[in-house]
Amino acid sequence: MKKVFFSLIAFIAVSAYYKDKEGQADFASTSRTFTPIKLPALPKSGLNNFNTAAEAYNFQESQHERNVFHWTPGFPVYIPTFDSQNRPYLRQHERSQTTALTSGFVRYDGGGWTELSLGTDFLKDLLPKSNIEELTRANRQDLLWDPKMAVFDRDDIMYTPLRIKDGSKKNYVVAYSKDYGRSWKALSLLTETTLPEWYDLERPASVEPLPGPPAFLYYQATGKAPGYESGFEYWQGTVGKLTFQTTRFDNGELVKDLPLVLSESAQPIGYRSGSGVKILRSKDKYFITWLEATLDHKMEKNERGRVTNSRPDKAGNPYSAIWIAEVDIRTRNFKKTEILKTWPLNDSHNQPAIVRSQDGTLHVIGGAHGAHFTYTRSLKPESIDSWSPAEYVNTTDSGYSANFNIPGVKGGSQTYVSLVIDPQNRLHLAYRLWAHDKSVFDFEYFGALAYQSAEPDSGGKNWKWSEPKILVYPNAQEYTHYYQVLTIDRKGSLYLEYSQMRPYAPYYFKSPGGEAINTSPMLNSALLKSEDQGKNWFLVVDKDFK
């Protein structure tokens, strides 16, 4: 969650490119045989010579998927969601990290895109004493760090979350539509002078819609774990309160339930750390998974202030744990338990993800920050009482062994969990993989966007992970972040949104005048699709949504 590097900068000179336009792409149309995406390598010099943001943006445009593969999507590239007719909905934006409060979605109806604005009527009903024009001006919505997609429930009601500041009051709001986005109402979930820093909402991770209105998670940092009080980033050692809230309909109106505090020592729930689903409802239970802080590890440092005792040993110690809670919807009682280890210690990149197979088995992956992902599944359906022994997801050598891999175990080097499950109970996983291949970059490592899957055996009791497959190679060596989000439509096709970004030029640099130039990842977002359970992938154009 390298939030520090990227400001909310709009892409200039971009029109509403999705209107009345069918997109195309050489990469998509010439072949459906799998070929990894490989952009041309960035030049090794001259990347700090741009004088303006526009110069940098134009250069980036020439180096990314749209230009390299002649890919001209006729829609705003974002993670799609699907109604019962399998029509896609994508959040409106103009390749900027933020979008207007009242901008809504676009929907593909077979022959073109229909715009579905949120409008202002829901604001007038929600905040009748407020200046609507001022609200709209002051509340652009962040599309990168907040989950701003739509979700649908089994009644085809559409929901999307919003942050709205009204004077000194700040609100988490859920807008909802019973007519596929033509008109909207809204419910204020939380109203405080200081809102929790992060939120997430219940999102589908299978072909099934949500059973009902979405539930929400909120996270508020309250301090640091012992030893992390100074000299560490936000994502290291931060401790806080994790709260869970459900919503429901009462006489046709959406209402909220009182929040439940699940943990007082959770780590941040960064959405773009792979965007894995953390909230899952099954029948009369909710299952919520999160990353807990480790508070009893005594930090040791050398004379330079570097921590010397945080790398795991062969037994995986020290670690931070993935926990899971089981909440009874009717009684609101819950129980919780620790289920997985993650590495490095107290690192909020290590976000988990949960899915459910058709027999009620729960599957959880614990994330990592350049280390081994871990995997477990419940041994009883719809229950957190017993779990299979933890397994390492990747045990294939990528050519590079990251610092926090388990000693003596091949593979690992993984970050950012994105997980879904298909109708055949096959697990699909995307993540960033640290790798080394001299034919790609003659350097110690690079970051690739990789994919794995796990299929159940004939008895449906054990899942075996495939070897990693690189979907996207980076355009430069060393560090790359993809901000990827993985989802699945109602027919079982997979979609992977991503954006190649680096905390270096031409994405982040200072102009000759000293101005910091920060590029939004939304500028170069791309969208891949697989129609054959992850075997082949291609860049999506409009006709691929038919």
XYZ file of C-alpha atoms in Angstrom:
546
model
C 0.000 0.000 0.000
C 2.465 2.633 -1.160
C -0.030 5.414 -0.742
C 2.602 8.056 -0.247
C 3.720 8.158 -3.863
C 0.584 8.997 -5.806
C -1.461 12.155 -5.490
C -4.930 12.664 -6.844
C -3.990 14.214 -10.159
C -6.407 14.363 -13.039
C -5.342 13.340 -16.495
C -5.479 16.438 -18.638
C -6.784 16.725 -22.168
C -8.859 13.539 -22.037
C -12.441 13.741 -23.243
C -15.385 11.561 -22.298
C -13.909 8.872 -24.493
C -16.453 6.161 -23.715
C -19.403 7.879 -25.374
C -20.795 6.444 -28.598
C -17.649 4.545 -29.354
C -16.781 0.891 -29.868
C -13.252 0.019 -28.794
C -10.789 -2.309 -30.438
C -7.379 -3.824 -29.813
C -4.870 -5.751 -31.870
C -3.904 -7.755 -28.798
C -7.528 -8.720 -28.244
C -8.675 -9.338 -31.788
C -5.785 -11.166 -33.418
C -5.594 -14.161 -31.123
C -7.101 -15.714 -28.022
C -4.007 -17.863 -27.481
C -2.250 -16.859 -24.298
C 0.703 -14.533 -24.682
C 1.973 -12.560 -21.698
C 1.671 -8.811 -22.048
C 5.118 -7.310 -22.353
C 5.439 -3.568 -22.808
C 8.633 -2.095 -24.255
C 11.268 -1.482 -21.597
C 11.503 2.110 -20.455
C 14.747 3.862 -21.418
C 17.392 3.728 -18.704
C 18.109 7.451 -18.936
C 16.300 10.673 -19.730
C 13.200 9.973 -17.681
C 13.800 12.954 -15.407
C 13.952 15.440 -18.258
C 10.242 16.267 -18.506
C 9.352 19.885 -17.837
C 5.603 19.497 -17.276
C 3.060 16.939 -16.216
C 1.600 16.944 -19.730
C 4.946 15.924 -21.221
C 5.226 13.026 -18.789
C 1.640 11.910 -19.407
C 2.081 11.964 -23.175
C 5.257 9.924 -22.888
C 3.535 7.374 -20.675
C 0.682 7.116 -23.161
C 3.158 6.060 -25.842
C 4.575 3.327 -23.617
C 1.419 1.616 -22.377
C -1.234 -0.828 -23.554
C -3.396 1.609 -25.511
C -0.621 2.654 -27.854
C 1.541 -0.465 -27.868
C -1.334 -2.847 -28.643
C -3.586 -0.337 -30.459
C -6.114 -0.902 -27.690
C -8.914 1.675 -27.689
C -11.522 0.634 -25.119
C -14.818 2.433 -25.519
C -15.394 2.495 -21.758
C -13.769 3.913 -18.614
C -11.384 1.178 -17.520
C -12.359 0.015 -14.048
C -13.296 -3.252 -12.427
C -16.693 -4.333 -13.854
C -19.652 -5.680 -11.930
C -22.575 -7.566 -13.456
C -26.357 -7.678 -13.032
C -28.517 -10.797 -13.453
C -28.483 -10.307 -17.242
C -24.665 -10.297 -17.125
C -24.534 -6.673 -18.255
C -21.333 -4.921 -17.089
C -21.314 -1.715 -15.034
C -18.139 0.375 -14.746
C -17.575 3.514 -12.678
C -17.409 6.670 -14.761
C -14.102 8.551 -14.812
C -11.773 10.248 -17.266
C -8.583 8.381 -16.444
C -8.173 10.336 -13.253
C -7.873 8.959 -9.737
C -10.917 10.935 -8.658
C -14.350 11.404 -10.173
C -17.269 13.727 -9.491
C -19.591 12.832 -6.618
C -22.598 12.671 -8.937
C -20.959 10.716 -11.741
C -22.214 7.160 -11.737
C -21.689 4.229 -14.036
C -21.763 3.169 -17.644
C -23.544 -0.046 -18.689
C -23.037 -1.993 -21.872
C -26.373 -2.886 -23.490
C -25.083 -4.863 -26.456
C -24.809 -2.053 -28.973
C -23.245 0.711 -26.910
C -22.792 2.272 -23.529
C -25.548 3.844 -21.439
C -24.586 6.517 -18.908
C -26.155 6.170 -15.462
C -25.455 9.283 -13.420
C -25.986 9.282 -9.668
C -27.517 12.739 -10.039
C -28.301 15.008 -7.096
C -31.770 13.878 -5.997
C -30.356 11.386 -3.496
C -28.213 14.154 -1.979
C -31.227 16.442 -1.536
C -33.047 13.673 0.330
C -29.999 12.622 2.343
C -28.814 16.117 3.352
C -31.823 18.419 2.869
C -30.271 21.407 4.669
C -27.007 21.344 2.732
C -25.852 23.294 -0.306
C -25.912 20.627 -3.022
C -23.680 22.555 -5.383
C -21.053 22.947 -2.676
C -21.343 19.280 -1.683
C -20.758 18.207 -5.254
C -17.778 20.534 -5.672
C -16.097 19.493 -2.418
C -16.568 15.729 -2.588
C -14.738 14.200 -5.520
C -14.533 10.452 -5.023
C -11.256 8.526 -4.866
C -11.402 5.520 -7.214
C -8.032 4.041 -6.332
C -7.807 3.677 -2.563
C -11.543 3.243 -1.951
C -13.677 0.463 -3.446
C -16.080 2.464 -5.612
C -17.475 -0.322 -7.792
C -21.117 -1.333 -7.818
C -22.374 -4.569 -6.280
C -25.683 -6.348 -6.913
C -27.784 -8.464 -4.589
C -30.061 -11.363 -5.550
C -32.959 -8.934 -6.139
C -30.827 -7.018 -8.662
C -30.610 -3.996 -6.373
C -27.448 -2.033 -7.094
C -25.227 -0.481 -4.388
C -22.145 1.728 -4.327
C -20.340 3.440 -1.398
C -19.432 7.120 -1.119
C -17.487 9.431 1.182
C -19.269 12.752 1.737
C -18.011 15.663 3.818
C -20.676 18.180 4.856
C -19.157 20.983 6.866
C -17.488 19.459 9.920
C -19.385 16.211 9.507
C -18.006 13.324 7.466
C -20.191 10.526 6.201
C -19.833 7.032 4.868
C -22.830 6.615 2.586
C -24.206 3.747 0.538
C -26.224 4.758 -2.539
C -28.622 2.176 -3.957
C -30.804 1.780 -7.012
C -33.752 -0.545 -7.619
C -33.938 0.248 -11.342
C -30.433 -0.594 -12.623
C -28.928 2.804 -11.939
C -31.597 5.086 -13.372
C -32.548 6.570 -9.991
C -30.849 6.488 -6.609
C -31.533 6.709 -2.892
C -28.934 6.740 -0.124
C -28.337 5.732 3.482
C -25.771 7.331 5.773
C -23.843 4.512 7.450
C -21.563 6.547 9.718
C -21.544 10.278 10.480
C -18.626 11.569 12.524
C -16.182 14.460 12.651
C -13.399 11.895 12.226
C -14.350 8.884 10.143
C -12.460 5.600 10.238
C -9.609 5.869 7.734
C -10.473 2.827 5.671
C -13.596 0.942 4.707
C -14.477 -2.068 2.600
C -17.786 -3.505 1.510
C -19.107 -6.986 0.943
C -18.347 -7.876 -2.681
C -19.115 -10.998 -4.719
C -16.174 -13.347 -5.353
C -18.168 -15.927 -7.331
C -20.844 -15.978 -10.032
C -23.496 -15.556 -7.331
C -24.797 -12.095 -6.360
C -24.827 -10.928 -2.768
C -27.592 -12.604 -0.706
C -28.832 -9.172 0.386
C -27.657 -5.601 0.975
C -23.895 -5.362 1.534
C -22.151 -5.346 4.886
C -19.220 -3.046 5.637
C -15.880 -3.063 7.443
C -14.288 0.067 8.940
C -10.780 0.559 10.222
C -9.498 3.282 12.533
C -5.817 3.381 13.475
C -5.247 3.942 17.188
C -1.483 3.561 17.600
C 1.599 1.499 16.900
C 2.764 -1.916 18.022
C 5.609 -1.833 20.580
C 8.875 -0.979 18.832
C 7.203 0.689 15.835
C 6.525 4.062 17.439
C 9.089 5.932 15.301
C 11.078 5.330 12.133
C 8.437 3.193 10.407
C 5.911 3.734 7.625
C 2.137 3.727 8.180
C 1.905 0.191 6.806
C 4.401 -1.075 9.378
C 3.189 -1.840 12.883
C -0.018 0.206 12.782
C -2.707 -1.044 15.194
C -6.372 -0.126 15.271
C -10.044 -0.906 15.690
C -11.883 -3.093 13.161
C -15.665 -2.642 13.082
C -18.301 -4.599 11.155
C -21.723 -3.277 10.130
C -24.646 -4.903 8.319
C -27.529 -3.350 6.404
C -31.004 -4.664 5.569
C -34.341 -3.612 4.169
C -37.209 -2.702 6.488
C -40.545 -1.922 4.798
C -38.758 -1.271 1.529
C -36.210 1.158 2.982
C -32.546 0.368 3.519
C -31.556 0.578 7.194
C -28.328 -0.009 9.094
C -27.598 -2.151 12.115
C -25.383 -1.172 15.023
C -21.701 -1.855 14.323
C -19.820 -4.711 15.984
C -16.198 -4.302 17.088
C -14.295 -7.385 15.923
C -10.789 -6.392 17.001
C -8.959 -3.616 18.838
C -5.555 -4.734 17.508
C -6.119 -5.182 13.787
C -3.808 -3.917 11.085
C -5.100 -1.596 8.305
C -7.464 -3.124 5.718
C -5.973 -1.550 2.587
C -8.342 -2.270 -0.300
C -5.744 -1.975 -3.077
C -3.469 -4.554 -1.465
C -4.928 -7.018 -3.961
C -8.553 -6.138 -3.154
C -9.284 -9.617 -1.815
C -12.824 -10.046 -0.470
C -12.865 -9.983 3.349
C -16.622 -10.256 4.013
C -18.638 -13.317 2.994
C -22.230 -14.156 3.839
C -23.506 -17.714 3.763
C -27.048 -18.450 4.902
C -27.493 -16.888 8.371
C -23.813 -16.246 9.015
C -21.186 -13.733 8.044
C -17.529 -14.667 7.841
C -15.002 -11.832 8.119
C -11.242 -12.226 7.800
C -8.513 -9.722 8.631
C -4.850 -9.225 9.515
C -4.136 -8.978 13.236
C -1.137 -7.132 14.704
C 1.529 -8.969 16.693
C 2.092 -7.072 19.919
C 4.462 -9.352 21.846
C 7.506 -9.425 19.546
C 10.436 -7.533 21.078
C 12.197 -5.624 18.326
C 15.991 -5.775 18.116
C 17.934 -3.211 16.068
C 21.522 -2.726 15.020
C 23.580 0.458 15.331
C 22.010 1.802 12.104
C 18.503 1.357 13.493
C 17.709 -1.575 11.219
C 15.529 -4.342 12.639
C 17.534 -7.562 12.923
C 14.975 -10.094 14.170
C 11.914 -9.813 11.925
C 12.757 -12.388 9.220
C 10.938 -15.691 9.691
C 12.717 -18.900 10.633
C 11.884 -22.305 9.162
C 8.879 -22.587 11.488
C 7.537 -19.248 10.262
C 8.303 -17.259 13.409
C 7.881 -14.332 13.965
C 4.662 -13.721 12.080
C 1.422 -11.788 12.075
C -1.783 -13.792 12.001
C -4.852 -13.919 9.812
C -7.976 -14.135 11.936
C -11.540 -14.998 11.001
C -14.835 -14.223 12.736
C -18.157 -16.046 12.407
C -21.125 -13.744 13.060
C -24.645 -15.012 13.631
C -26.917 -12.584 11.776
C -29.961 -13.201 13.996
C -28.309 -12.995 17.432
C -25.335 -10.757 16.456
C -23.110 -13.030 18.548
C -19.731 -13.848 17.071
C -16.658 -15.968 17.687
C -13.198 -15.632 16.168
C -9.980 -17.580 15.768
C -6.485 -17.376 14.311
C -6.021 -19.474 11.149
C -2.875 -18.490 9.194
C 0.590 -16.970 9.508
C 1.783 -14.108 7.298
C 5.116 -12.411 6.670
C 6.733 -9.966 7.231
C 5.726 -9.286 10.779
C 3.250 -6.413 11.279
C 3.033 -5.442 7.617
C -0.387 -4.388 6.344
C 0.390 -5.549 2.804
C -0.429 -9.045 4.091
C -4.170 -8.752 3.474
C -6.294 -11.952 3.384
C -9.087 -13.052 1.056
C -11.991 -15.462 1.542
C -14.262 -17.399 -0.835
C -16.768 -20.237 -0.416
C -17.177 -23.374 -2.521
C -20.629 -24.795 -3.210
C -20.559 -27.319 -0.378
C -19.974 -24.576 2.189
C -16.206 -24.997 2.477
C -14.490 -21.718 3.276
C -11.168 -20.976 1.548
C -8.795 -18.346 2.952
C -5.466 -17.066 1.658
C -3.132 -15.052 3.848
C -1.209 -12.425 1.927
C 2.420 -11.402 2.183
C 4.847 -8.623 1.267
C 7.408 -10.399 -0.865
C 6.977 -13.719 0.946
C 4.937 -16.940 0.816
C 1.151 -16.735 0.637
C -0.507 -19.299 2.899
C -3.748 -21.179 2.245
C -6.248 -23.100 4.375
C -9.836 -24.336 4.062
C -12.495 -25.125 6.629
C -13.044 -28.799 7.481
C -16.701 -28.217 8.350
C -19.093 -26.382 6.021
C -20.143 -22.900 7.154
C -17.938 -23.124 10.247
C -14.656 -21.694 11.533
C -14.161 -24.452 14.131
C -11.554 -26.548 12.285
C -9.167 -25.933 9.378
C -6.824 -27.843 7.110
C -3.069 -27.541 7.751
C -1.674 -24.371 6.202
C -0.052 -24.741 2.764
C 2.281 -22.512 0.798
C 0.564 -21.328 -2.378
C 3.670 -20.920 -4.540
C 6.548 -23.385 -4.220
C 7.970 -22.803 -7.703
C 11.283 -20.989 -7.988
C 10.815 -17.604 -9.718
C 14.541 -16.970 -9.951
C 14.459 -14.591 -6.992
C 14.031 -15.343 -3.312
C 12.681 -12.354 -1.406
C 13.953 -11.474 2.060
C 10.891 -12.700 3.934
C 10.439 -16.054 2.201
C 10.497 -19.069 4.509
C 14.099 -20.391 4.611
C 14.553 -23.565 2.586
C 11.148 -23.324 0.873
C 11.096 -22.532 -2.838
C 8.741 -20.015 -4.382
C 7.035 -17.337 -2.361
C 8.060 -13.749 -3.288
C 4.329 -12.889 -3.476
C 2.399 -9.697 -2.630
C -1.248 -8.533 -2.940
C -3.930 -11.269 -2.878
C -6.718 -11.167 -5.501
C -8.983 -14.232 -5.225
C -12.245 -15.523 -6.769
C -13.908 -18.927 -7.183
C -15.717 -20.249 -10.276
C -18.776 -22.562 -10.605
C -16.488 -25.624 -10.777
C -15.080 -24.669 -7.360
C -11.773 -23.731 -8.946
C -9.821 -21.027 -7.114
C -8.286 -18.204 -9.179
C -5.522 -16.050 -7.733
C -3.642 -13.012 -9.081
C -0.750 -11.238 -7.366
C 2.578 -9.500 -7.856
C 5.530 -11.888 -8.113
C 9.141 -10.903 -7.557
C 11.084 -12.756 -10.241
C 14.403 -12.832 -12.070
C 14.986 -13.684 -15.718
C 18.124 -12.421 -17.415
C 16.383 -12.481 -20.791
C 13.876 -9.925 -19.480
C 16.031 -7.633 -17.289
C 19.674 -8.053 -16.417
C 19.030 -7.037 -12.816
C 18.470 -8.719 -9.488
C 14.665 -8.782 -9.729
C 11.500 -7.383 -11.339
C 7.826 -7.393 -10.371
C 5.429 -9.340 -12.617
C 1.651 -9.732 -12.467
C 1.171 -13.463 -11.967
C -1.705 -15.940 -11.833
C -2.321 -19.323 -10.218
C -5.328 -21.598 -9.870
C -6.290 -24.527 -7.653
C -8.697 -27.280 -8.661
C -10.473 -29.699 -6.330
C -9.651 -33.395 -6.611
C -12.262 -35.946 -7.654
C -13.571 -36.143 -4.111
C -13.796 -32.366 -3.788
C -11.811 -32.409 -0.557
C -8.345 -31.226 -1.576
C -7.178 -28.388 -3.809
C -3.828 -28.416 -5.620
C -2.192 -25.187 -6.722
C -0.832 -24.767 -10.227
C 2.557 -23.230 -10.929
C 2.569 -19.451 -11.384
C 1.957 -18.033 -14.847
C 3.104 -14.518 -15.627
C 0.306 -12.498 -17.236
C 2.046 -9.115 -17.417
C 5.740 -8.296 -17.459
C 6.782 -4.880 -16.147
C 8.290 -2.190 -18.331
C 11.243 -1.725 -15.972
C 13.345 -3.655 -13.497
C 13.107 -3.377 -9.723
C 9.863 -2.172 -8.145
C 6.458 -2.299 -9.874
C 2.966 -2.094 -8.365
C -0.128 -3.216 -10.312
C -3.051 -2.176 -8.070
C -4.851 -5.197 -9.497
C -8.474 -6.196 -8.865
C -9.854 -9.616 -9.901
C -13.541 -10.387 -10.408
C -15.869 -12.859 -12.143
C -19.080 -12.371 -14.129
C -22.354 -14.338 -13.882
C -21.175 -16.800 -16.573
C -17.798 -17.523 -14.983
C -15.511 -15.348 -17.098
C -12.641 -13.739 -15.215
C -11.676 -10.043 -15.346
C -8.429 -8.554 -14.081
C -7.995 -4.780 -13.884
C -4.441 -3.547 -13.366
C -2.117 -0.596 -13.864
C 1.668 -0.695 -14.040
C 3.123 1.919 -11.714
C 6.505 2.724 -10.171
C 7.612 5.302 -7.552
C 10.162 6.609 -10.045
C 10.211 8.641 -13.260
C 8.251 8.954 -15.477
C 5.447 8.216 -12.973
C 6.854 10.147 -10.037
C 9.520 12.833 -10.348
C 10.283 16.509 -9.825
C 10.199 19.036 -12.636
C 13.141 21.417 -13.171
C 11.206 23.967 -11.125
C 10.926 21.549 -8.190
C 7.255 20.642 -8.699
C 6.429 17.088 -7.640
C 4.738 15.270 -10.532
C 2.596 12.314 -9.462
C 0.725 10.180 -11.965
C -2.571 8.526 -11.131
C -2.558 4.787 -11.827
C -5.964 5.306 -13.455
C -4.201 6.967 -16.401
C -2.902 3.669 -17.755
C -5.327 1.112 -16.314
C -5.948 -1.964 -18.444
C -8.526 -4.761 -18.281
C -7.864 -8.430 -19.094
C -10.451 -11.187 -19.548
C -10.334 -14.978 -19.552
C -13.198 -17.075 -20.902
C -11.530 -20.451 -20.269
C -10.871 -20.607 -16.519
C -7.641 -18.623 -16.649
C -5.865 -20.492 -19.446
C -5.875 -17.585 -21.894
C -6.217 -13.853 -21.301
C -6.810 -10.880 -23.604
C -7.411 -7.134 -23.415
C -11.126 -6.393 -23.257
C -12.948 -4.374 -25.917
C -16.639 -3.540 -26.059
C -17.736 -6.605 -28.039
C -16.216 -8.863 -25.350
C -19.021 -7.804 -23.015
C -21.755 -9.130 -25.338
